[in-house]
Short mmCIF file of C-alpha atoms in Angstrom, two decimals:
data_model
loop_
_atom_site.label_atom_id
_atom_site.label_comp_id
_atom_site.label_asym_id
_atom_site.label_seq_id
_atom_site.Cartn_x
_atom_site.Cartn_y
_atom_site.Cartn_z
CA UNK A 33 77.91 114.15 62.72
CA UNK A 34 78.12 110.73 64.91
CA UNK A 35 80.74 111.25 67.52
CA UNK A 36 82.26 108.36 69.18
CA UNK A 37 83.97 109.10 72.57
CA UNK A 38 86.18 106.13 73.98
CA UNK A 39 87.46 106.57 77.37
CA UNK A 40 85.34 106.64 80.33
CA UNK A 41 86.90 109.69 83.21
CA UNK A 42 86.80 113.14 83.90
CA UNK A 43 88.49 113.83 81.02
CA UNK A 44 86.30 111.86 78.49
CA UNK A 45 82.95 113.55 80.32
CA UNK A 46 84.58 117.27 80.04
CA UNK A 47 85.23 116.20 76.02
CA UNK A 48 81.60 115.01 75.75
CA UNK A 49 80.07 117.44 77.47
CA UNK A 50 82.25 120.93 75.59
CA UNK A 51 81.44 118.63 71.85
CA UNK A 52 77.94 118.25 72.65
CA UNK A 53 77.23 121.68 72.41
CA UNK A 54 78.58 121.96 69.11
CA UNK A 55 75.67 121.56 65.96
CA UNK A 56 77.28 120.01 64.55
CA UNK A 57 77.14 116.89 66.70
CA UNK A 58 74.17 114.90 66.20
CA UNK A 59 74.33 111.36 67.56
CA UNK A 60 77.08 110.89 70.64
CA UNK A 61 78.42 107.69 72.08
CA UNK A 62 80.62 106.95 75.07
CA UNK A 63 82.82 103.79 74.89
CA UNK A 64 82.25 102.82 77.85
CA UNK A 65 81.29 106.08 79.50
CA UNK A 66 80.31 106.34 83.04
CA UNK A 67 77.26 107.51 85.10
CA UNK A 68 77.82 111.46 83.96
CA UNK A 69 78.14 110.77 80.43
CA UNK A 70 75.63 108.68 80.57
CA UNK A 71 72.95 111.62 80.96
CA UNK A 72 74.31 113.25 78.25
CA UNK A 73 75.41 110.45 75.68
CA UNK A 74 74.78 106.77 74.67
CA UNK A 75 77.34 104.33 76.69
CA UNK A 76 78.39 101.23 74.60
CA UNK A 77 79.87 98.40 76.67
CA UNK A 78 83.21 98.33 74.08
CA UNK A 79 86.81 97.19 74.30
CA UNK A 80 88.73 100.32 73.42
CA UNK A 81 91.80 98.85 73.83
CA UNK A 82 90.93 96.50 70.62
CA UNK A 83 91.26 98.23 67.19
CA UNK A 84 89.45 95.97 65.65
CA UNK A 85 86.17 95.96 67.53
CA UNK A 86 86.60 99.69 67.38
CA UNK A 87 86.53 100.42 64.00
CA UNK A 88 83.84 97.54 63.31
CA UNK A 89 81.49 99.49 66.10
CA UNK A 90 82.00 102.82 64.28
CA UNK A 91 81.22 101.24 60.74
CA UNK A 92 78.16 99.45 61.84
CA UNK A 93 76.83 102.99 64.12
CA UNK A 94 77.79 105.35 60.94
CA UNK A 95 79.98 107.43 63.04
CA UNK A 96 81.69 110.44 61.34
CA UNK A 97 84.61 111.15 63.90
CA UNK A 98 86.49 109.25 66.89
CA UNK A 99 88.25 110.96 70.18
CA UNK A 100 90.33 109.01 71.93
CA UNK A 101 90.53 110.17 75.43
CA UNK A 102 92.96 107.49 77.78
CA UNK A 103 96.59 107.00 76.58
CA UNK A 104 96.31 103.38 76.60
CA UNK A 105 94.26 103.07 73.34
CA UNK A 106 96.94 105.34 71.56
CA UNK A 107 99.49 103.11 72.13
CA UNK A 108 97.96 99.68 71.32
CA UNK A 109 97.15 101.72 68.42
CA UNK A 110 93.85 102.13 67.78
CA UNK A 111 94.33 105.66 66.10
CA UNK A 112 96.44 103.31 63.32
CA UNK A 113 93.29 100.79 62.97
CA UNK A 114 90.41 102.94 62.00
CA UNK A 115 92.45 105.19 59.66
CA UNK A 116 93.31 102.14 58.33
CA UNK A 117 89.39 101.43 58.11
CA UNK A 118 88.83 105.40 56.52
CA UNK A 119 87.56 106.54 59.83
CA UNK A 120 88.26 109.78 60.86
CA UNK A 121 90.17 109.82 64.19
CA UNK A 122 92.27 112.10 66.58
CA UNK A 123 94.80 110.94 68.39
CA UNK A 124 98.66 110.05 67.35
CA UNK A 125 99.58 106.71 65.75
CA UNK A 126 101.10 104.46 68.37
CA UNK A 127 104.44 105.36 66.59
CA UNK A 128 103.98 108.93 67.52
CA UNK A 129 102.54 108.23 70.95
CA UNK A 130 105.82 106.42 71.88
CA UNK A 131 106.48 110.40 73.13
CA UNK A 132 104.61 109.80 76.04
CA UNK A 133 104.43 105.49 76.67
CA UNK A 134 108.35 105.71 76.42
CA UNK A 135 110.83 107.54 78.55
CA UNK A 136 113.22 106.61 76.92
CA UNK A 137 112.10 107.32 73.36
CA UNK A 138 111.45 111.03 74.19
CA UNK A 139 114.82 111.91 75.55
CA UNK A 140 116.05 110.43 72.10
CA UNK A 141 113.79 113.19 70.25
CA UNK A 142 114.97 115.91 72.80
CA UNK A 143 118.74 114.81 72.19
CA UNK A 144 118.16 114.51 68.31
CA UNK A 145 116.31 118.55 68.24
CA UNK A 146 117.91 120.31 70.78
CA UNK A 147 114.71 120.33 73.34
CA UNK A 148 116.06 121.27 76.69
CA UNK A 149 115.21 118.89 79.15
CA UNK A 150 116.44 116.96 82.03
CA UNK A 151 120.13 115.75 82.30
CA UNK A 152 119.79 112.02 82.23
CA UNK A 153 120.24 108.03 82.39
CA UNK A 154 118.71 104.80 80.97
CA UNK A 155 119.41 101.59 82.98
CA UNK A 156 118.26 98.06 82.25
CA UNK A 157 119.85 96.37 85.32
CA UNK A 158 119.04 97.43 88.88
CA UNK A 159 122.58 97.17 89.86
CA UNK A 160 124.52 100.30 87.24
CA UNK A 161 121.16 102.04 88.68
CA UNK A 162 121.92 102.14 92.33
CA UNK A 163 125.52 103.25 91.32
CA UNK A 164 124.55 106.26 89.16
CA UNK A 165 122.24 107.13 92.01
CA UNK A 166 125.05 106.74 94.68
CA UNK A 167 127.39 108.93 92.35
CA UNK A 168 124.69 111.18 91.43
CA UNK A 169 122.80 111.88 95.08
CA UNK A 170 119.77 112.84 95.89
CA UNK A 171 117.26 114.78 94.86
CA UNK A 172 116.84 113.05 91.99
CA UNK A 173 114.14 111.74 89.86
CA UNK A 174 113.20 107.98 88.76
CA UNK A 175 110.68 106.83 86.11
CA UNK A 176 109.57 103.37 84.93
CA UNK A 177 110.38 104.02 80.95
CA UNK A 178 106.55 102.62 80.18
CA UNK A 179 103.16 103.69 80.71
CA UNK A 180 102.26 103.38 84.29
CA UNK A 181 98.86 105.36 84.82
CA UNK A 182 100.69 108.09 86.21
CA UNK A 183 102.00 106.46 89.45
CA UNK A 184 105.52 105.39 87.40
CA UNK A 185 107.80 109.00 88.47
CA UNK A 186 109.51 108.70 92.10
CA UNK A 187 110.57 112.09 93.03
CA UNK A 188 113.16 110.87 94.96
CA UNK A 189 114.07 113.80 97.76
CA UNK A 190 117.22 111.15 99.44
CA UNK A 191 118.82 108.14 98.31
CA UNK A 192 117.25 105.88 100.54
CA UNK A 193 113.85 106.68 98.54
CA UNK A 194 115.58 106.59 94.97
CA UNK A 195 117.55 103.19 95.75
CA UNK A 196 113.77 101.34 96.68
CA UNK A 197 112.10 103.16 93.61
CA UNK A 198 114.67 101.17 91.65
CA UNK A 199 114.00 97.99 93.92
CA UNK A 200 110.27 98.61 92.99
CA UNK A 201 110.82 99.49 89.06
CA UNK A 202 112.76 96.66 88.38
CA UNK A 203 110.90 93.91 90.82
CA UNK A 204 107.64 94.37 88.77
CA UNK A 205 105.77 96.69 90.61
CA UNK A 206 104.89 98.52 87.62
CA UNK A 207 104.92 95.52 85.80
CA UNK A 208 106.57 95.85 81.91
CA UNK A 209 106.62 99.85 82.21
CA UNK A 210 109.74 99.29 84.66
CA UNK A 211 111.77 97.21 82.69
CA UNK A 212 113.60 99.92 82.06
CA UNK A 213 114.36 103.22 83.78
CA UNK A 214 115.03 106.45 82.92
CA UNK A 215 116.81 108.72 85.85
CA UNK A 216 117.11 112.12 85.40
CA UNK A 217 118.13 115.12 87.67
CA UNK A 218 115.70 116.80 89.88
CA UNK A 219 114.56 120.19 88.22
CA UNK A 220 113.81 122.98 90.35
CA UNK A 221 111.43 125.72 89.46
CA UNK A 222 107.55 126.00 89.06
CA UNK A 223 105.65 123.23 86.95
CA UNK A 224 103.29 124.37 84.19
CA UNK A 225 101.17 122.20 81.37
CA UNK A 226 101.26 123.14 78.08
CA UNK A 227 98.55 121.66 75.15
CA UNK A 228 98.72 122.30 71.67
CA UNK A 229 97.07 120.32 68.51
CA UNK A 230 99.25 119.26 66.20
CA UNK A 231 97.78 117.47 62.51
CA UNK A 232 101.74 116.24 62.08
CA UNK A 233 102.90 119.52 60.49
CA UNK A 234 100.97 122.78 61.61
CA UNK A 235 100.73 123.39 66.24
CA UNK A 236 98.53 125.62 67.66
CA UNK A 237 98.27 126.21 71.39
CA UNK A 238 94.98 125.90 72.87
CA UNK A 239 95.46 126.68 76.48
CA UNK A 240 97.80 126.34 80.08
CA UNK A 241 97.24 124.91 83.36
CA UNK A 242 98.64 123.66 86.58
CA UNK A 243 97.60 120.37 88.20
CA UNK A 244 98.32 119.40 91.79
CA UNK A 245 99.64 116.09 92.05
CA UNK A 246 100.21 115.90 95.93
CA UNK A 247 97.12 113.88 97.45
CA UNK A 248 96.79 116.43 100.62
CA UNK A 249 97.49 120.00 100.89
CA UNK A 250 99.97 121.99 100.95
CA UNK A 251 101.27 119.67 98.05
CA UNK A 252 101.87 116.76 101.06
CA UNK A 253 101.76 113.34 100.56
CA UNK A 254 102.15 110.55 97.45
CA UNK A 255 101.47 111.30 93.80
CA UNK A 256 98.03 110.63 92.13
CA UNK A 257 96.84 111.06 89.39
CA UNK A 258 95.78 114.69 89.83
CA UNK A 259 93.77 116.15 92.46
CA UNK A 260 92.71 119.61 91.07
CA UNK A 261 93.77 121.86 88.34
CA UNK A 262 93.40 125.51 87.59
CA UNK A 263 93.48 127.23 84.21
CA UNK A 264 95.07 129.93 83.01
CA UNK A 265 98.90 129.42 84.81
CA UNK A 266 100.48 132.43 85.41
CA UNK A 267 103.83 131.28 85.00
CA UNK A 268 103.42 130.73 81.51
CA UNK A 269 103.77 134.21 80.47
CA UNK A 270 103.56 135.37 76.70
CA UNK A 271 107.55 134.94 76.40
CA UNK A 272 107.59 131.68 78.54
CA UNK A 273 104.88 130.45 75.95
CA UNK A 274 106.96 131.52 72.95
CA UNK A 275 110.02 130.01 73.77
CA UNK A 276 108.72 126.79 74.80
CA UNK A 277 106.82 126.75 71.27
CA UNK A 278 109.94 128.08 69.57
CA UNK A 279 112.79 125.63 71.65
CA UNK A 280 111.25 122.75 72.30
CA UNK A 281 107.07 122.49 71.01
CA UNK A 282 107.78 122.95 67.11
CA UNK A 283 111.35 121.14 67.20
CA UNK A 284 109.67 117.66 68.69
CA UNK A 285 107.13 118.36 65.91
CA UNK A 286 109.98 118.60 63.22
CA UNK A 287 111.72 115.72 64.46
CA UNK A 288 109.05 113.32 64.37
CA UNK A 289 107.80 114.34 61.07
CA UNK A 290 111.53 113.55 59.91
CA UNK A 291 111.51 110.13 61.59
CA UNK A 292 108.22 109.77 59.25
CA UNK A 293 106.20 109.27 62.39
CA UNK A 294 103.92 112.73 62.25
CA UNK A 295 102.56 113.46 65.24
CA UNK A 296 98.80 114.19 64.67
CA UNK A 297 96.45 115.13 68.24
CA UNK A 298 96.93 116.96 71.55
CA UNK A 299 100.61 117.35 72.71
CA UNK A 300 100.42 117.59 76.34
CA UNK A 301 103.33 119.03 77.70
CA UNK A 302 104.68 119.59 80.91
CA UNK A 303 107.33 121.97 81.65
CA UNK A 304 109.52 123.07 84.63
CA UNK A 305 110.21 126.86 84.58
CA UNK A 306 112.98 128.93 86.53
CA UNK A 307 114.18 132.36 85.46
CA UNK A 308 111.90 132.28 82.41
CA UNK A 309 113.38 128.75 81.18
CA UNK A 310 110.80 126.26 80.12
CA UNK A 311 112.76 122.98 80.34
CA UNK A 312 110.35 119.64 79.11
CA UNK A 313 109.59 117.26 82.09
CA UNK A 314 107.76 114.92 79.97
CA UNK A 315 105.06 115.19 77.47
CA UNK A 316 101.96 112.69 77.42
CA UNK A 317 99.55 112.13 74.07
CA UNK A 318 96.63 113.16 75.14
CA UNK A 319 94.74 115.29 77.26
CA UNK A 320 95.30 115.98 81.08
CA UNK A 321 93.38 114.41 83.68
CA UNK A 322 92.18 116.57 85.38
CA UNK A 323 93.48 119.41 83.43
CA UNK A 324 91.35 118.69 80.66
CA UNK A 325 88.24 119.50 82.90
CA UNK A 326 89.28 123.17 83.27
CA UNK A 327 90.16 123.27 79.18
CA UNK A 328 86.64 121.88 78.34
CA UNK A 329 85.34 124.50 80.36
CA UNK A 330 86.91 127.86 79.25
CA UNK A 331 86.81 126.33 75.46
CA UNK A 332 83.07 125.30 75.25
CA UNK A 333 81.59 124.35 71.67
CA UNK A 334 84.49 125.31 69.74
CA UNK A 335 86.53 122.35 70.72
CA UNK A 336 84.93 120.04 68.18
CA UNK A 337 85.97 122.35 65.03
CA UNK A 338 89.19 122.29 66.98
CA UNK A 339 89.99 118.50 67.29
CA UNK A 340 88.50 118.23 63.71
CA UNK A 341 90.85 120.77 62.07
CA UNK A 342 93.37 119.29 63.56
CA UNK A 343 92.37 115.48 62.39
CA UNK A 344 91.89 116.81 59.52
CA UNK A 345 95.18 118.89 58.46
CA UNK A 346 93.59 122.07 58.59
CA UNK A 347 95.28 123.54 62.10
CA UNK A 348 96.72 126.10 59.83
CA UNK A 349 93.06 127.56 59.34
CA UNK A 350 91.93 127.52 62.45
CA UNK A 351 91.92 129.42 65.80
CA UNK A 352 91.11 129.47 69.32
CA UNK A 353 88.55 132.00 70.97
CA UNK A 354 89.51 132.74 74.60
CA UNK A 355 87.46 134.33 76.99
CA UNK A 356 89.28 136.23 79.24
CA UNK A 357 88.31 134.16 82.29
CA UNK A 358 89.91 131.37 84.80
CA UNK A 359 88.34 128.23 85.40
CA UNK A 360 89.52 125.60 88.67
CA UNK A 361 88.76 121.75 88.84
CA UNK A 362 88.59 120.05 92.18
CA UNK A 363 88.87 116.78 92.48
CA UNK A 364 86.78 114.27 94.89
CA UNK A 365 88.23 110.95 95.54
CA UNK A 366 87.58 107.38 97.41
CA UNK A 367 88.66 107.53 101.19
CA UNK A 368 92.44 105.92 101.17
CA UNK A 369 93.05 106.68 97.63
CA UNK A 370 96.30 106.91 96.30
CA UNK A 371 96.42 103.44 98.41
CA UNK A 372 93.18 100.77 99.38
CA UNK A 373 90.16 102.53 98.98
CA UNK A 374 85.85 101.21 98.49
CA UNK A 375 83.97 101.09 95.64
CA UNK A 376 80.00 101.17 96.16
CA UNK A 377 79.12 104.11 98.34
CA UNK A 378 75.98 106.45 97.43
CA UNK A 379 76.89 110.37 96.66
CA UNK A 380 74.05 112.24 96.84
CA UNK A 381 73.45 116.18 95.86
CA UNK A 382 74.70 116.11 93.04
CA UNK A 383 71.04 116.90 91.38
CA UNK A 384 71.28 119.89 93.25
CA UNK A 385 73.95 121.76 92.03
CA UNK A 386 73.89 123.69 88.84
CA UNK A 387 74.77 122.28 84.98
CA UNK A 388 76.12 125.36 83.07
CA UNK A 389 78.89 126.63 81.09
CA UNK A 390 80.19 128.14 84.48
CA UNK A 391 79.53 125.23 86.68
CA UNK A 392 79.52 121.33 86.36
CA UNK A 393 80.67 118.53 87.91
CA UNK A 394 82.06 115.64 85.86
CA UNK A 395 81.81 112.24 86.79
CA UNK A 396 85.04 110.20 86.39
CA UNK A 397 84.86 106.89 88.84
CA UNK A 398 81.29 106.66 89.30
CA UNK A 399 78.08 104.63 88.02
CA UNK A 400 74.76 104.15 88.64
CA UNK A 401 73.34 101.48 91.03
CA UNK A 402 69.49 100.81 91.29
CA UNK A 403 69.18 104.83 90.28
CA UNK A 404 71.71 106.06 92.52
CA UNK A 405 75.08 107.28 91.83
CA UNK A 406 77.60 105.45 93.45
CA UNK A 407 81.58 105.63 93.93
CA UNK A 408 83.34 102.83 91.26
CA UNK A 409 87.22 104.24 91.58
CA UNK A 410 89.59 106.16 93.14
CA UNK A 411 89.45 109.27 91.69
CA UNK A 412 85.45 109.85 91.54
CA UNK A 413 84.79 113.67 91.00
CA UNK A 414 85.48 116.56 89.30
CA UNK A 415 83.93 119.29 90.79
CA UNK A 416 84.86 122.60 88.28
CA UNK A 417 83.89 125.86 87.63
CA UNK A 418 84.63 129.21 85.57
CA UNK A 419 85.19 132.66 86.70
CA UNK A 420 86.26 136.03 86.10
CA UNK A 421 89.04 135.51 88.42
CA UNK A 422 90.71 132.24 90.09
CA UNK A 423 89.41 133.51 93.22
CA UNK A 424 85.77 133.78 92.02
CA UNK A 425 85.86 130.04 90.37
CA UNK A 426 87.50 128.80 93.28
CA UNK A 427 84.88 129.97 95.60
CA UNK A 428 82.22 128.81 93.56
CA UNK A 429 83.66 125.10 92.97
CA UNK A 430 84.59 124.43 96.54
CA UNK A 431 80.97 126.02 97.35
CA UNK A 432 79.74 122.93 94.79
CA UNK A 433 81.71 120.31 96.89
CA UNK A 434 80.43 121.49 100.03
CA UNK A 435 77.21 120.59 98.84
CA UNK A 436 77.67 116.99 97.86
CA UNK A 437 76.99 114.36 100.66
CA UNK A 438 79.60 112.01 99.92
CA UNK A 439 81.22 111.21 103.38
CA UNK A 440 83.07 108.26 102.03
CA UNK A 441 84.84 110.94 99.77
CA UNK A 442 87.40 113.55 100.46
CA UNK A 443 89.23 116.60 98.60
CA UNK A 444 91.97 118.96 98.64
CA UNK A 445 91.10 122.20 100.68
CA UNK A 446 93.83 124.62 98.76
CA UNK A 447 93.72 124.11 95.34
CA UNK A 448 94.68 127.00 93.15
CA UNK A 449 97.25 128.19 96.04
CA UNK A 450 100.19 128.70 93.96
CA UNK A 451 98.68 131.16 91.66
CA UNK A 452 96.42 132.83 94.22
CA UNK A 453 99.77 133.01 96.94
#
């Protein structure tokens, strides 16, 4: 098969790297890749965000199957344009990826199956915000309604905070994604990610994890976009699992089928547990970043036949293969990143360290510069590795990171804590 990849992180390199060790890919592109995929895969310099020019690329290259990694694709929908064209694709239409790009939209689905979730609000006006806030007090939790690359949830812990999150939302700091806010209560318990394939009928869970959001340790500090991830989480037990399938996975699933928009690709949910509860915090439409990382790498080859089944209605004849093993993802990113932060500077090392289904580093902010690899975002590196226990990955991932001479770069020194505390 031809294989077209279109994103260009951690996430996207993970997917390239766990499909290219399936036979049954023969040609694989990355639209527009980076340096790491670029030793593995062809890079086309494409606009993924344009249907159009999409499908049109994958006519005139023969290919057999698109994955759509980034969420941003989904919703201009892309997914809609080359099935329109006969292409084989996975990812949701963008009617179905409204679940994660609105807020709004997926407390409406919750409401309509009976998913529990967050108590919450929807505001258009700055000024009924501030006043549900003030009658509501703080913790409390505020999200621009639209896709914000992760940066758009204020975890609010006093009203002082939640009050200039509004300011923020609804002066244009996250652009059209804050034109309207959803505020919900602050949920207390342990957070746990949840993906399962869904071909708009059929769900099958292929794997947990638990991301650290925090940018410094101890879980101190702004939200990123992720700054390490471990697989298996322990606090989704084989009854926390069932019930979040059972109460809220399979209704969503129901309920969008019923509103005729069937949601076909990786649900990504995220969950907030206490007392064995699994209550939704959100769900996004495509893989985690950097959660993914640790998926590729305890799921190898198989994924392909996976994602295919699954783009092709056939979830109900397929199954996953674990390996009874953990796997840990830490990330490396830009000095002064969640803020200001270079492009440009040289890591070296990295031809060094070991490329093997236990061990790898994928590239997500970097390219190549007159044969170097250099540092082109915030988030840079994903430095991730397998092992018979967390402890064992861990060790030998934050050995890997030790080894790369990056000093414009930095990383989280305790991730994995929660399950290994």
């Amino acid at each position: 098969m031809n294989i077209l990849i279109l994103g260009s992180g951690g996430r996207e390199h993970s997917l390239a790297w766990a499909i290219k060790q399936n036979p049954k890919c023969d040609r694989l592109i990355c639209a527009p890749g980076n340096a790491g995929m670029a030793a593995i895969a062809e890079c086309a310099d494409l606009n993924i965000l344009d249907g159009g020019s999409v499908a049109t690329f994958a006519e005139e290259n023969a290919v057999d199957f698109v994955v759509i990694g980034p969420e941003a694709p989904l919703a201009a929908g892309v997914a809609d344009r080359l099935r329109d064209a006969g292409i084989l694709c996975f990812g949701p239409s963008a009617a179905a990826a409204q679940l994660e790009a609105s807020k709004a939209f997926t407390k409406d689905i919750c409401d309509a199956c009976g998913a529990p979730t967050a108590r919450y609000a929807r505001f258009t006006e700055a000024a009924p915000a501030k006043a549900y806030i003030r009658a509501q007090g703080a913790p409390i939790v505020v999200k621009a309604d639209g896709l914000a690359a992760g940066k758009g949830v204020i975890v609010a812990m006093d009203e002082e905070q939640a009050l200039a999150a509004i300011d923020d939302m609804f002066g244009g700091e996250f652009g059209a994604a804050g034109t309207e806010v959803v505020i919900e209560e602050f949920m207390e318990g342990e957070e746990a990610s949840f993906f399962i394939l869904s071909d708009g009928e059929n769900v099958l869970p292929i794997g947990t994890a638990q991301d650290h959001k925090r940018v410094g340790d101890g879980d101190t500090g702004p939200n990123t976009g992720g700054m390490g991830a471990y697989s298996p989480a322990p606090v989704m037990t084989d009854a926390v699992t069932q019930k979040a399938l059972d109460e809220i996975v399979k209704p969503t699933v129901a309920e969008m089928a019923r509103r005729g928009m069937p949601y076909q690709g990786v649900l990504y949910a995220g969950f907030m547990i206490k007392d064995g509860q699994p209550r939704l915090v959100e769900y996004n439409a495509r893989f985690g970043d950097p959660e993914c990382q640790v998926l590729m790498m305890r799921l190898g080859a198989q994924v392909l036949d996976l994602l295919l089944a699954c783009a092709q209605g056939t979830l109900d004849q397929a199954q996953v293969n674990w390996a009874d093993d953990h796997a840990i993802t830490v990330v490396m990113a830009a000095r002064g990143y969640p803020g200001t932060y270079a492009k440009g500077s040289v890591i070296g090392g990295l031809d060094t360290l070991p490329e093997d289904s236990g061990n790898m580093v994928f590239h997500a902010g970097t390219k190549e510069t007159d044969g170097k690899i250099t540092a082109n975002g915030g988030r840079v590196l994903n430095v991730t590795a397998r092992g018979g226990s967390l402890q064992e990955a861990r060790d030998r991932a934050y050995a890997m990171a030790e080894a790369i001479d990056w000093p414009e770069g930095f990383y989280r020194n305790d991730i994995g804590w929660r399950a290994l505390s």
